CSV table of C-alpha atoms and ligand atoms in Angstrom, one decimal:
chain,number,residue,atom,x,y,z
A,1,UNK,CA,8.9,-18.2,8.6
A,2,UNK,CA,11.8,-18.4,5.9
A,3,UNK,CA,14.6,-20.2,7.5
A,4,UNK,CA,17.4,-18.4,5.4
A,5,UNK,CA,15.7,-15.1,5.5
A,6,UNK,CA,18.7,-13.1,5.8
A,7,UNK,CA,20.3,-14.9,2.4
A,8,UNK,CA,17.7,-14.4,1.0
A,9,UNK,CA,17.2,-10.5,2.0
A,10,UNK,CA,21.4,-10.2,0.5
A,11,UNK,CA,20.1,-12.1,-2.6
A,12,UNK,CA,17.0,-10.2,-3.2
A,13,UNK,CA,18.8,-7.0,-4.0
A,14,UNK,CA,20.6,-8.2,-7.0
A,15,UNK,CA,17.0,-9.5,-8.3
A,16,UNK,CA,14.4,-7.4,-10.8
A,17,UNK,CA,11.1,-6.9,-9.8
A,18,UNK,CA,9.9,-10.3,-11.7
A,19,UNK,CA,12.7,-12.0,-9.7
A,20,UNK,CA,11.6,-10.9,-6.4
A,21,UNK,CA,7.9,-11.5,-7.1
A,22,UNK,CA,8.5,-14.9,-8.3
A,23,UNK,CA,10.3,-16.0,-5.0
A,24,UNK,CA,7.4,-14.4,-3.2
A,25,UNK,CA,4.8,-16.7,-5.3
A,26,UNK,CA,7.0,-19.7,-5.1
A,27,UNK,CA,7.8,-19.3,-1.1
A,28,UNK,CA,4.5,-18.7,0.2
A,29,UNK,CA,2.2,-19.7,-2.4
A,30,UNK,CA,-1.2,-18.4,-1.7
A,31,UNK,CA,-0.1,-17.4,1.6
A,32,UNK,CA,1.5,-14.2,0.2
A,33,UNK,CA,-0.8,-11.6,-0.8
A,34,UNK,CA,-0.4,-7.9,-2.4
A,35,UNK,CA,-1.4,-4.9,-0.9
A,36,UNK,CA,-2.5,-1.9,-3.2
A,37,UNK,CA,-3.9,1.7,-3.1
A,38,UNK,CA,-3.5,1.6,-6.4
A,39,UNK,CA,-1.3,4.5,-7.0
A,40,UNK,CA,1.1,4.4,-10.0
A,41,UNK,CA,3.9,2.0,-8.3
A,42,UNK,CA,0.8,-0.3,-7.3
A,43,UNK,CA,-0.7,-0.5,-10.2
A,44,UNK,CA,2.9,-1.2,-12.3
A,45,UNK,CA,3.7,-3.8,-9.5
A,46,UNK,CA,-0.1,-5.3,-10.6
A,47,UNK,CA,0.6,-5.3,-14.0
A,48,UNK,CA,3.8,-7.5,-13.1
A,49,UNK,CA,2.7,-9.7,-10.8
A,50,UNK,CA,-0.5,-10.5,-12.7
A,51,UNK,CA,1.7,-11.7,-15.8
A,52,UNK,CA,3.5,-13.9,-13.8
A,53,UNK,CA,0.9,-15.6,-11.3
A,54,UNK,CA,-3.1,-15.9,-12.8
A,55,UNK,CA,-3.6,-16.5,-9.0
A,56,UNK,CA,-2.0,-12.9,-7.7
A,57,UNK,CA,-4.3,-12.1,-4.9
A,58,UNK,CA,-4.7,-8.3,-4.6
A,59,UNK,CA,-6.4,-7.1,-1.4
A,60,UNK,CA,-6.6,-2.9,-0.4
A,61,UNK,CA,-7.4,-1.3,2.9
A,62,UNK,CA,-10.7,0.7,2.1
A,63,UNK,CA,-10.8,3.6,4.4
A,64,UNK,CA,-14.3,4.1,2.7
A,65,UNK,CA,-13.0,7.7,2.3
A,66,UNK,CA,-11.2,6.9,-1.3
A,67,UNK,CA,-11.8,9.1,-4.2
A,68,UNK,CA,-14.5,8.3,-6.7
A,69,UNK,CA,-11.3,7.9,-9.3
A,70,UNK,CA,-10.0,5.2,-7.4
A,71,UNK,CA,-13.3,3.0,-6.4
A,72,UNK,CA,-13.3,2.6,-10.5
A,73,UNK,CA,-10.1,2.4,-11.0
A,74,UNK,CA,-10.3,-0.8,-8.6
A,75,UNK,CA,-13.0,-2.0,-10.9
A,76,UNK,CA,-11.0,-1.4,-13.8
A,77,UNK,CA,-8.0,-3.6,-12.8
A,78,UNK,CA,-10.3,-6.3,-12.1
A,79,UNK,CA,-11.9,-6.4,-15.6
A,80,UNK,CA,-8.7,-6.0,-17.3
A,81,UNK,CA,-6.9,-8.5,-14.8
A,82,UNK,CA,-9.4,-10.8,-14.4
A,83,UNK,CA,-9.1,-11.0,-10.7
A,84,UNK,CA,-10.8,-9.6,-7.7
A,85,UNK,CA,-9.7,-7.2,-5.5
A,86,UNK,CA,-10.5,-7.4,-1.4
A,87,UNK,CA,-12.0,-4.7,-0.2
A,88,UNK,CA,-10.8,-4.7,3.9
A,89,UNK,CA,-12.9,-2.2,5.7
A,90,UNK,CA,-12.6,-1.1,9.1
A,91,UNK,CA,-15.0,-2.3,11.8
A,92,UNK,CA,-16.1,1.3,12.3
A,93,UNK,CA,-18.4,3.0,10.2
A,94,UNK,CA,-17.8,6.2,9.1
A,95,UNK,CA,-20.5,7.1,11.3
A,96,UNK,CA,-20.2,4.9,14.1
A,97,UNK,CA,-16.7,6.5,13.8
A,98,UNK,CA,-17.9,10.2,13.9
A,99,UNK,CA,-20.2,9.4,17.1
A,100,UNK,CA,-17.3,7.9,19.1
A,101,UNK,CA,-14.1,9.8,18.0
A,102,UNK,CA,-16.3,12.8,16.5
A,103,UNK,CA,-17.2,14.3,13.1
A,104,UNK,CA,-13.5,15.1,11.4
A,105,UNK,CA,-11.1,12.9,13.1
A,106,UNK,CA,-8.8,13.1,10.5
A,107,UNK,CA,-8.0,16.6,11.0
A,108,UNK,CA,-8.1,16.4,14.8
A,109,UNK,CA,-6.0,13.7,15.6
A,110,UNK,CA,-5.0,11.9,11.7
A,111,UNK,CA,-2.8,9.5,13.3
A,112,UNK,CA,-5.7,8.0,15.7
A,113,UNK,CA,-7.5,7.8,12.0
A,114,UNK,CA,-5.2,6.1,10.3
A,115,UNK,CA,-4.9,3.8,12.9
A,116,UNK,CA,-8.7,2.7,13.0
A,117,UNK,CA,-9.5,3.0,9.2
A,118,UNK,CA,-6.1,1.7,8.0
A,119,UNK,CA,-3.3,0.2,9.9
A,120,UNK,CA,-6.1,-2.1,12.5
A,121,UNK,CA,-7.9,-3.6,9.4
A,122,UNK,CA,-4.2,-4.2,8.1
A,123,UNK,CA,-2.9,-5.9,11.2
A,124,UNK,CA,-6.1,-8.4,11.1
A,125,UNK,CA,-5.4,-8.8,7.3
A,126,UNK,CA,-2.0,-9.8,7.8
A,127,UNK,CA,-2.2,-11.8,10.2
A,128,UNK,CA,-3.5,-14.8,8.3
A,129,UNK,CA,-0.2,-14.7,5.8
A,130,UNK,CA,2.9,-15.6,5.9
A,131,UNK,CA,4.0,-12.7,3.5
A,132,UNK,CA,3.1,-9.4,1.7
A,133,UNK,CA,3.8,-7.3,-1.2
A,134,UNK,CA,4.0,-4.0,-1.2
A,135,UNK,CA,5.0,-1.0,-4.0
A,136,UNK,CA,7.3,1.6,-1.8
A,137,UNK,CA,9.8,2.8,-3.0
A,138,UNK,CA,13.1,4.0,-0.8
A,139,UNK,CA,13.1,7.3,-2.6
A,140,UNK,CA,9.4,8.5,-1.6
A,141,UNK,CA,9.9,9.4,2.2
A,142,UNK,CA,12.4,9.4,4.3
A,143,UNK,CA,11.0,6.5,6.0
A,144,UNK,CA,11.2,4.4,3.3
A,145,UNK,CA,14.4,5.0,2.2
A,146,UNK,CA,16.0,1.8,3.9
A,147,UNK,CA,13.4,-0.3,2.8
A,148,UNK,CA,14.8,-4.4,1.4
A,149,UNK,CA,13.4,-6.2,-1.3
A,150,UNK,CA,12.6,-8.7,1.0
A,151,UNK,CA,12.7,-8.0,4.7
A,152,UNK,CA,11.0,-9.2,7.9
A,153,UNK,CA,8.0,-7.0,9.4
A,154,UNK,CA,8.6,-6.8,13.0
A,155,UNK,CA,5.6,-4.8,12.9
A,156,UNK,CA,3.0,-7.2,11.5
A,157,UNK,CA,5.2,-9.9,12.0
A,158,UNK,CA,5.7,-11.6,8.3
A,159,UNK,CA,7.8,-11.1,5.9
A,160,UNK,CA,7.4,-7.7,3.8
A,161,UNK,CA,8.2,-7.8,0.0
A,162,UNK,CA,8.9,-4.8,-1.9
A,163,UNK,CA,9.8,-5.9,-5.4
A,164,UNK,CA,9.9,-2.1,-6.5
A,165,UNK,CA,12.4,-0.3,-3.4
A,166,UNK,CA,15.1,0.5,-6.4
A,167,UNK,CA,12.7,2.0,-8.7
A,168,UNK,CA,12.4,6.1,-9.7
A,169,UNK,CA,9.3,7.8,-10.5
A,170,UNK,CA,10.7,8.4,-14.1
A,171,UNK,CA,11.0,4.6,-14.3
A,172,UNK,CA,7.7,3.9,-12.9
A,173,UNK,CA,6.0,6.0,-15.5
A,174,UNK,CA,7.8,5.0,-18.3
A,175,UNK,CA,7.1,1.4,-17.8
A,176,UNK,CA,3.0,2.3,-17.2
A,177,UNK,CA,3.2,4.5,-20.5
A,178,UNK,CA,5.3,1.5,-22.0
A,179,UNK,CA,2.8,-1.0,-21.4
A,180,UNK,CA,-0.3,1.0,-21.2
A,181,UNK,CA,-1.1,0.1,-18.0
A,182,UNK,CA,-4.2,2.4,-17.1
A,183,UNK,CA,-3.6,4.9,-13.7
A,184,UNK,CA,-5.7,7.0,-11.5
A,185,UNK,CA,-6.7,10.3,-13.6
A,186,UNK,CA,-6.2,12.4,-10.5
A,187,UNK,CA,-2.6,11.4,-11.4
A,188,UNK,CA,-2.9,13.8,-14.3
A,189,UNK,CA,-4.3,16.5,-12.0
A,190,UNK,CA,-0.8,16.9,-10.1
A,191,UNK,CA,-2.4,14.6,-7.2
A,192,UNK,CA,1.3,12.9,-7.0
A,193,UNK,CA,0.2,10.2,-4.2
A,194,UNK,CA,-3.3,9.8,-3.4
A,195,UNK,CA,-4.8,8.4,-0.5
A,196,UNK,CA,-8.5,9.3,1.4
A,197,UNK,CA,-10.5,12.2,0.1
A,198,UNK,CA,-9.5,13.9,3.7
A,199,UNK,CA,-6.3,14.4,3.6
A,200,UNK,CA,-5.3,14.2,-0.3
A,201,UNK,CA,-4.3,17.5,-2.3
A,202,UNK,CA,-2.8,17.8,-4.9
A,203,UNK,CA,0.6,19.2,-5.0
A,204,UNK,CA,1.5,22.9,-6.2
A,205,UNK,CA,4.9,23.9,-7.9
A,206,UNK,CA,7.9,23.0,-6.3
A,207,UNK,CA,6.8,21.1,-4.0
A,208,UNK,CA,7.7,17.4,-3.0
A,209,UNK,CA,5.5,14.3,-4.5
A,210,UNK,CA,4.1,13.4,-1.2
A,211,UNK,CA,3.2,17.0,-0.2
A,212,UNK,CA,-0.5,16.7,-0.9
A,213,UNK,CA,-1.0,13.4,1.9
A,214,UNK,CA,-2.0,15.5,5.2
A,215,UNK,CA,-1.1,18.8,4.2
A,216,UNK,CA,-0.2,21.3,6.6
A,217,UNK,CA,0.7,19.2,9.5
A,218,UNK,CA,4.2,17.1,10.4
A,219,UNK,CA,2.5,13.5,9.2
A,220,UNK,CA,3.8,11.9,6.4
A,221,UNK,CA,3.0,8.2,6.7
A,222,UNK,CA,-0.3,6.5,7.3
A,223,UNK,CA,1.2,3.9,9.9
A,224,UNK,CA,1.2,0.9,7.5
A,225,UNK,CA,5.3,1.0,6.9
A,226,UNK,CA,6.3,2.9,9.9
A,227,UNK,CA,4.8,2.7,14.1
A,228,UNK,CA,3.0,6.2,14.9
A,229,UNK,CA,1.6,6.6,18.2
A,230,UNK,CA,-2.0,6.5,18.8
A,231,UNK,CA,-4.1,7.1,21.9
A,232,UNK,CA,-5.2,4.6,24.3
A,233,UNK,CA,-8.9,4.8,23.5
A,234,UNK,CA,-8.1,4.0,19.6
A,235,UNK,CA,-5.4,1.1,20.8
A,236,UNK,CA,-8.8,-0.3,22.5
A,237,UNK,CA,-11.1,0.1,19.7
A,238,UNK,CA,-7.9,-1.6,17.1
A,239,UNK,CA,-6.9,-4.2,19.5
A,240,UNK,CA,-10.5,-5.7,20.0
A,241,UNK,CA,-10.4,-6.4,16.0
A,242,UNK,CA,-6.9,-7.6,16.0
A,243,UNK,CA,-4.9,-8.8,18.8
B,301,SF4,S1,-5.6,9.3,5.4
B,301,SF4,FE1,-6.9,10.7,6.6
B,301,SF4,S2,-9.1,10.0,6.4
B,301,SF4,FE2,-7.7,8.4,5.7
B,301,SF4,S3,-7.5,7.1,7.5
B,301,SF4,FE3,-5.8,8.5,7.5
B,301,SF4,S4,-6.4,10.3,8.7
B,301,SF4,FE4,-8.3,9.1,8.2
């Protein structure tokens, strides 16, 4: 734990992205690690971050429902980076998934999904470091909108570093077009935020950036930056792996 957290949390908000990241790097060493799903922001924050530490350790929760799009785009940033990118998996199978919770989950209960394929595999990730980095930014939900460059994670219990909270979408873009810093194609196809084949659309005319993520229903966060309530029987199955 940072002692002078709070200072630091005042501090961090006058800092740019390189700024933030390099406190991260220097505080925790190779106990700080970066989470990506390697949407725009993520891979921006990547291109960044891999200037400024050859170590960057780059880790993303494979749902093993991704898109074909992003599985190489993963590969991609590894050739061009020169680093390599943890895949963390869920301790369920897809199919050990479907026997237990049955064969669409996601579109029965997507909350109880996310918790088992995502935000379990996260908590077990996390809880070997001391800090993680992360590319929200305030103005993509509601959510989010409070969201510190540097802030403790009650949640997951480390310290939570978003080097990109004060950024737009018209900044993020120019500085991938700026630096050629290669994206998801589906980006191109009006898929505005991309997550598991499931529950990914992309999004029609006039509607909001995150309106293709679990279309049709109330949910607009996966669980990873905000507590959603899952039944007991998943608390079991994600507890066993994490707790
Ligand atoms: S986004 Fe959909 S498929 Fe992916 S873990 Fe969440 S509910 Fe399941």
């Amino acid at each position: 734990m940072i002692e002078n957290l709070e200072e630091v949390q005042i501090l961090a908000e006058t800092w740019n992205a390189e700024e933030v990241l390099q406190w991260s790097f220097e505080a925790f060493g190779n106990r700080v690690e970066m989470a990506s799903g390697f949407g725009v922001e993520g891979m921006a924050l990547i291109d960044i971050a891999a200037r400024l530490n050859p170590d960057l350790r780059v880790f993303t929760i494979d749902t093993e429902f991704l898109f074909p799009e992003t599985y190489q785009l993963i590969e991609r940033v590894e050739k061009r980076y020169g680093i390599s990118v943890e895949r963390v998996r869920p301790g369920l199978t897809p199919e050990v998934q479907a026997e237990i919770f049955g064969p669409a989950l996601w579109s029965v209960n997507p909350d109880d999904c996310c918790a088992l394929r995502k935000v379990g595999p996260l908590k077990e990730k996390l809880s070997g470091l001391g800090g993680w980095i992360t590319a929200i930014r305030r103005d993509q939900t509601s959510a989010r909108a409070n969201a510190r460059k540097v802030e403790w994670d009650a949640k997951f219990q480390l310290v939570k570093i978003n080097p990109i909270a004060d950024w737009t979408t018209k900044y993020v873009w120019n500085y991938i077009f700026t630096h050629e810093v290669p994206y998801n194609p589906l980006h191109d196809a009006n898929f505005t935020s991309i997550g598991c084949t499931h529950c990914t659309r992309a999004v029609r005319a006039g509607e909001d950036a995150r309106a293709g993520r679990w279309a049709g229903s109330e949910k607009k966060e996966c669980g990873l930056h905000v507590e959603l309530p899952v039944a007991p029987l998943v608390r079991i199955a994600t507890s066993s792996a994490c707790d």
